[in-house]
Amino acid sequence: MRKGFASRLGKRLARLFRAFRGEVPEDAFALAFLKGEERALYLAMDPRDRAHAVRVAKRLLRAHPQAPSFAVRAALLHDAGKALRPYRPWERILTGLYAPPVPPYPLRRGLWGAIQIRRHHPLYAAERIQDPEVRALVLEHHRPQSLWGKRLHRADQEE
């Protein structure tokens, strides 16, 4: 039990340091996969979230080189719902530590809104994605049910 906790804590601390250091996302890689409105959704994301999305997509492709296009596109857009509000590291830290259940609507301001984003960002992203396969994977990425949903979740959790 302790080893799992220490591993998760280490991964979260590494993510925290990356968030403050800033990263340059590999947008060309992502845009080569994305279509139409997906490109605008991706580009609306904070650069730190885009860099994370590219790492998740590359991890998915390394583990499953045969991954269908919709799965790679879902990996690139799985956190697009977080773009509904500005990236505020302190909110991300607080809501990562504790985010009680809250309804998705109406979307509020302040810390309450940050909690809503944390809890419901897959829903907010899925509502903006037209492709049904991409939408379904994005929607289930925290509670995977399909084979590709499980693979996407695994690639996302490795970070």
mmCIF file of C-alpha atoms in Angstrom:
data_model
loop_
_atom_site.group_PDB
_atom_site.id
_atom_site.type_symbol
_atom_site.label_atom_id
_atom_site.label_comp_id
_atom_site.label_asym_id
_atom_site.label_seq_id
_atom_site.Cartn_x
_atom_site.Cartn_y
_atom_site.Cartn_z
ATOM 1 C CA MET A 1 0.000 0.000 0.000
ATOM 2 C CA ARG A 2 2.744 2.471 0.921
ATOM 3 C CA LYS A 3 4.697 1.784 -2.246
ATOM 4 C CA GLY A 4 1.635 2.610 -4.382
ATOM 5 C CA PHE A 5 1.027 5.799 -2.426
ATOM 6 C CA ALA A 6 4.680 6.862 -2.707
ATOM 7 C CA SER A 7 4.633 6.189 -6.438
ATOM 8 C CA ARG A 8 1.446 8.246 -6.950
ATOM 9 C CA LEU A 9 2.820 11.053 -4.797
ATOM 10 C CA GLY A 10 6.071 11.079 -6.772
ATOM 11 C CA LYS A 11 4.173 11.280 -10.064
ATOM 12 C CA ARG A 12 2.004 14.125 -8.775
ATOM 13 C CA LEU A 13 5.034 16.064 -7.563
ATOM 14 C CA ALA A 14 6.733 15.601 -10.945
ATOM 15 C CA ARG A 15 3.572 16.905 -12.648
ATOM 16 C CA LEU A 16 3.510 19.871 -10.275
ATOM 17 C CA PHE A 17 7.104 20.818 -11.074
ATOM 18 C CA ARG A 18 6.391 20.546 -14.811
ATOM 19 C CA ALA A 19 3.359 22.828 -14.375
ATOM 20 C CA PHE A 20 5.474 25.597 -12.896
ATOM 21 C CA ARG A 21 8.421 25.080 -15.225
ATOM 22 C CA GLY A 22 6.265 25.302 -18.307
ATOM 23 C CA GLU A 23 6.566 23.208 -21.424
ATOM 24 C CA VAL A 24 6.382 23.718 -25.133
ATOM 25 C CA PRO A 25 3.804 21.307 -26.541
ATOM 26 C CA GLU A 26 4.465 19.425 -29.766
ATOM 27 C CA ASP A 27 1.506 20.963 -31.551
ATOM 28 C CA ALA A 28 2.591 19.767 -35.010
ATOM 29 C CA PHE A 29 2.398 16.158 -33.794
ATOM 30 C CA ALA A 30 -1.117 16.710 -32.420
ATOM 31 C CA LEU A 31 -2.452 18.707 -35.352
ATOM 32 C CA ALA A 32 -1.374 15.948 -37.757
ATOM 33 C CA PHE A 33 -3.990 13.684 -36.117
ATOM 34 C CA LEU A 34 -6.796 16.131 -35.337
ATOM 35 C CA LYS A 35 -9.619 17.149 -37.672
ATOM 36 C CA GLY A 36 -11.884 20.189 -37.995
ATOM 37 C CA GLU A 37 -13.230 21.446 -34.664
ATOM 38 C CA GLU A 38 -10.866 19.112 -32.806
ATOM 39 C CA ARG A 39 -7.953 21.342 -33.794
ATOM 40 C CA ALA A 40 -9.613 24.408 -32.279
ATOM 41 C CA LEU A 41 -10.433 22.487 -29.075
ATOM 42 C CA TYR A 42 -6.827 21.331 -28.782
ATOM 43 C CA LEU A 43 -5.372 24.794 -29.435
ATOM 44 C CA ALA A 44 -7.724 26.341 -26.844
ATOM 45 C CA MET A 45 -6.068 24.204 -24.153
ATOM 46 C CA ASP A 46 -3.320 25.619 -21.946
ATOM 47 C CA PRO A 47 0.179 24.743 -23.277
ATOM 48 C CA ARG A 48 0.787 22.558 -20.192
ATOM 49 C CA ASP A 49 -2.364 20.557 -20.908
ATOM 50 C CA ARG A 50 -1.430 20.277 -24.598
ATOM 51 C CA ALA A 51 2.044 18.990 -23.668
ATOM 52 C CA HIS A 52 0.414 16.444 -21.344
ATOM 53 C CA ALA A 53 -2.017 15.392 -24.089
ATOM 54 C CA VAL A 54 0.837 14.795 -26.550
ATOM 55 C CA ARG A 55 2.711 12.697 -23.962
ATOM 56 C CA VAL A 56 -0.431 10.608 -23.374
ATOM 57 C CA ALA A 57 -1.001 10.125 -27.121
ATOM 58 C CA LYS A 58 2.628 9.118 -27.689
ATOM 59 C CA ARG A 59 2.483 6.722 -24.729
ATOM 60 C CA LEU A 60 -0.679 5.184 -26.180
ATOM 61 C CA LEU A 61 1.000 4.786 -29.575
ATOM 62 C CA ARG A 62 4.139 3.264 -28.048
ATOM 63 C CA ALA A 63 2.075 0.662 -26.215
ATOM 64 C CA HIS A 64 -0.363 0.133 -29.118
ATOM 65 C CA PRO A 65 1.146 1.129 -32.486
ATOM 66 C CA GLN A 66 -2.044 -0.102 -34.190
ATOM 67 C CA ALA A 67 -4.190 2.372 -32.239
ATOM 68 C CA PRO A 68 -7.042 3.681 -34.379
ATOM 69 C CA SER A 69 -7.129 7.364 -35.206
ATOM 70 C CA PHE A 70 -10.122 7.998 -32.939
ATOM 71 C CA ALA A 71 -8.190 6.688 -29.902
ATOM 72 C CA VAL A 72 -5.181 8.921 -30.593
ATOM 73 C CA ARG A 73 -7.468 11.915 -31.126
ATOM 74 C CA ALA A 74 -9.248 11.139 -27.844
ATOM 75 C CA ALA A 75 -5.870 11.006 -26.093
ATOM 76 C CA LEU A 76 -5.077 14.452 -27.477
ATOM 77 C CA LEU A 77 -8.454 15.863 -26.376
ATOM 78 C CA HIS A 78 -9.117 13.989 -23.127
ATOM 79 C CA ASP A 79 -8.510 17.118 -20.993
ATOM 80 C CA ALA A 80 -9.963 19.691 -23.417
ATOM 81 C CA GLY A 81 -12.812 20.422 -20.989
ATOM 82 C CA LYS A 82 -10.305 22.067 -18.647
ATOM 83 C CA ALA A 83 -9.943 24.888 -21.186
ATOM 84 C CA LEU A 84 -13.248 26.387 -20.017
ATOM 85 C CA ARG A 85 -11.332 28.389 -17.418
ATOM 86 C CA PRO A 86 -7.812 29.777 -17.157
ATOM 87 C CA TYR A 87 -5.023 27.495 -15.960
ATOM 88 C CA ARG A 88 -4.404 28.368 -12.326
ATOM 89 C CA PRO A 89 -1.796 26.077 -10.739
ATOM 90 C CA TRP A 90 -3.033 26.636 -7.181
ATOM 91 C CA GLU A 91 -6.574 25.589 -8.178
ATOM 92 C CA ARG A 92 -5.219 22.523 -9.943
ATOM 93 C CA ILE A 93 -3.270 21.565 -6.824
ATOM 94 C CA LEU A 94 -6.205 22.070 -4.455
ATOM 95 C CA THR A 95 -8.718 20.242 -6.635
ATOM 96 C CA GLY A 96 -6.197 17.452 -7.230
ATOM 97 C CA LEU A 97 -6.000 16.921 -3.490
ATOM 98 C CA TYR A 98 -9.725 17.092 -2.838
ATOM 99 C CA ALA A 99 -12.672 17.584 -5.146
ATOM 100 C CA PRO A 100 -16.019 16.721 -3.563
ATOM 101 C CA PRO A 101 -18.935 15.676 -5.754
ATOM 102 C CA VAL A 102 -20.578 18.701 -7.363
ATOM 103 C CA PRO A 103 -23.148 19.040 -10.148
ATOM 104 C CA PRO A 104 -21.760 19.967 -13.595
ATOM 105 C CA TYR A 105 -24.192 22.855 -14.151
ATOM 106 C CA PRO A 106 -24.527 25.740 -13.736
ATOM 107 C CA LEU A 107 -20.800 26.264 -14.123
ATOM 108 C CA ARG A 108 -19.684 28.581 -11.326
ATOM 109 C CA ARG A 109 -16.778 30.921 -10.721
ATOM 110 C CA GLY A 110 -14.042 30.638 -8.120
ATOM 111 C CA LEU A 111 -12.961 27.480 -6.360
ATOM 112 C CA TRP A 112 -16.398 25.894 -6.796
ATOM 113 C CA GLY A 113 -16.002 26.240 -10.573
ATOM 114 C CA ALA A 114 -12.502 24.774 -10.397
ATOM 115 C CA ILE A 115 -13.935 21.756 -8.597
ATOM 116 C CA GLN A 116 -16.619 21.428 -11.271
ATOM 117 C CA ILE A 117 -13.948 21.504 -13.984
ATOM 118 C CA ARG A 118 -11.882 18.896 -12.159
ATOM 119 C CA ARG A 119 -14.874 16.602 -11.742
ATOM 120 C CA HIS A 120 -16.621 17.111 -15.070
ATOM 121 C CA HIS A 121 -13.954 18.080 -17.640
ATOM 122 C CA PRO A 122 -14.590 14.885 -19.657
ATOM 123 C CA LEU A 123 -18.252 15.909 -20.018
ATOM 124 C CA TYR A 124 -17.374 19.493 -20.973
ATOM 125 C CA ALA A 125 -14.935 18.250 -23.636
ATOM 126 C CA ALA A 126 -17.280 15.555 -24.962
ATOM 127 C CA GLU A 127 -20.049 18.115 -25.458
ATOM 128 C CA ARG A 128 -17.783 19.931 -27.938
ATOM 129 C CA ILE A 129 -16.527 16.920 -29.916
ATOM 130 C CA GLN A 130 -18.503 15.874 -32.983
ATOM 131 C CA ASP A 131 -16.965 12.465 -33.748
ATOM 132 C CA PRO A 132 -18.981 9.919 -31.708
ATOM 133 C CA GLU A 133 -16.028 7.535 -31.176
ATOM 134 C CA VAL A 134 -13.714 10.298 -29.946
ATOM 135 C CA ARG A 135 -16.505 11.772 -27.813
ATOM 136 C CA ALA A 136 -17.244 8.392 -26.176
ATOM 137 C CA LEU A 137 -13.584 7.775 -25.256
ATOM 138 C CA VAL A 138 -13.094 11.272 -23.873
ATOM 139 C CA LEU A 139 -16.247 10.920 -21.811
ATOM 140 C CA GLU A 140 -15.136 7.631 -20.249
ATOM 141 C CA HIS A 141 -11.425 8.381 -19.762
ATOM 142 C CA HIS A 142 -11.724 8.552 -15.945
ATOM 143 C CA ARG A 143 -14.052 5.552 -15.699
ATOM 144 C CA PRO A 144 -13.047 3.371 -18.628
ATOM 145 C CA GLN A 145 -15.454 0.769 -19.931
ATOM 146 C CA SER A 146 -14.258 -0.030 -23.447
ATOM 147 C CA LEU A 147 -10.942 -1.584 -24.439
ATOM 148 C CA TRP A 148 -9.597 1.682 -25.876
ATOM 149 C CA GLY A 149 -10.977 3.597 -22.897
ATOM 150 C CA LYS A 150 -8.936 1.356 -20.596
ATOM 151 C CA ARG A 151 -5.846 1.820 -22.744
ATOM 152 C CA LEU A 152 -6.288 5.592 -22.798
ATOM 153 C CA HIS A 153 -6.801 5.641 -19.029
ATOM 154 C CA ARG A 154 -3.616 3.596 -18.529
ATOM 155 C CA ALA A 155 -1.600 5.942 -20.762
ATOM 156 C CA ASP A 156 -2.970 8.950 -18.866
ATOM 157 C CA GLN A 157 -2.257 7.423 -15.451
ATOM 158 C CA GLU A 158 1.381 6.609 -16.234
ATOM 159 C CA GLU A 159 2.238 10.255 -15.761
#
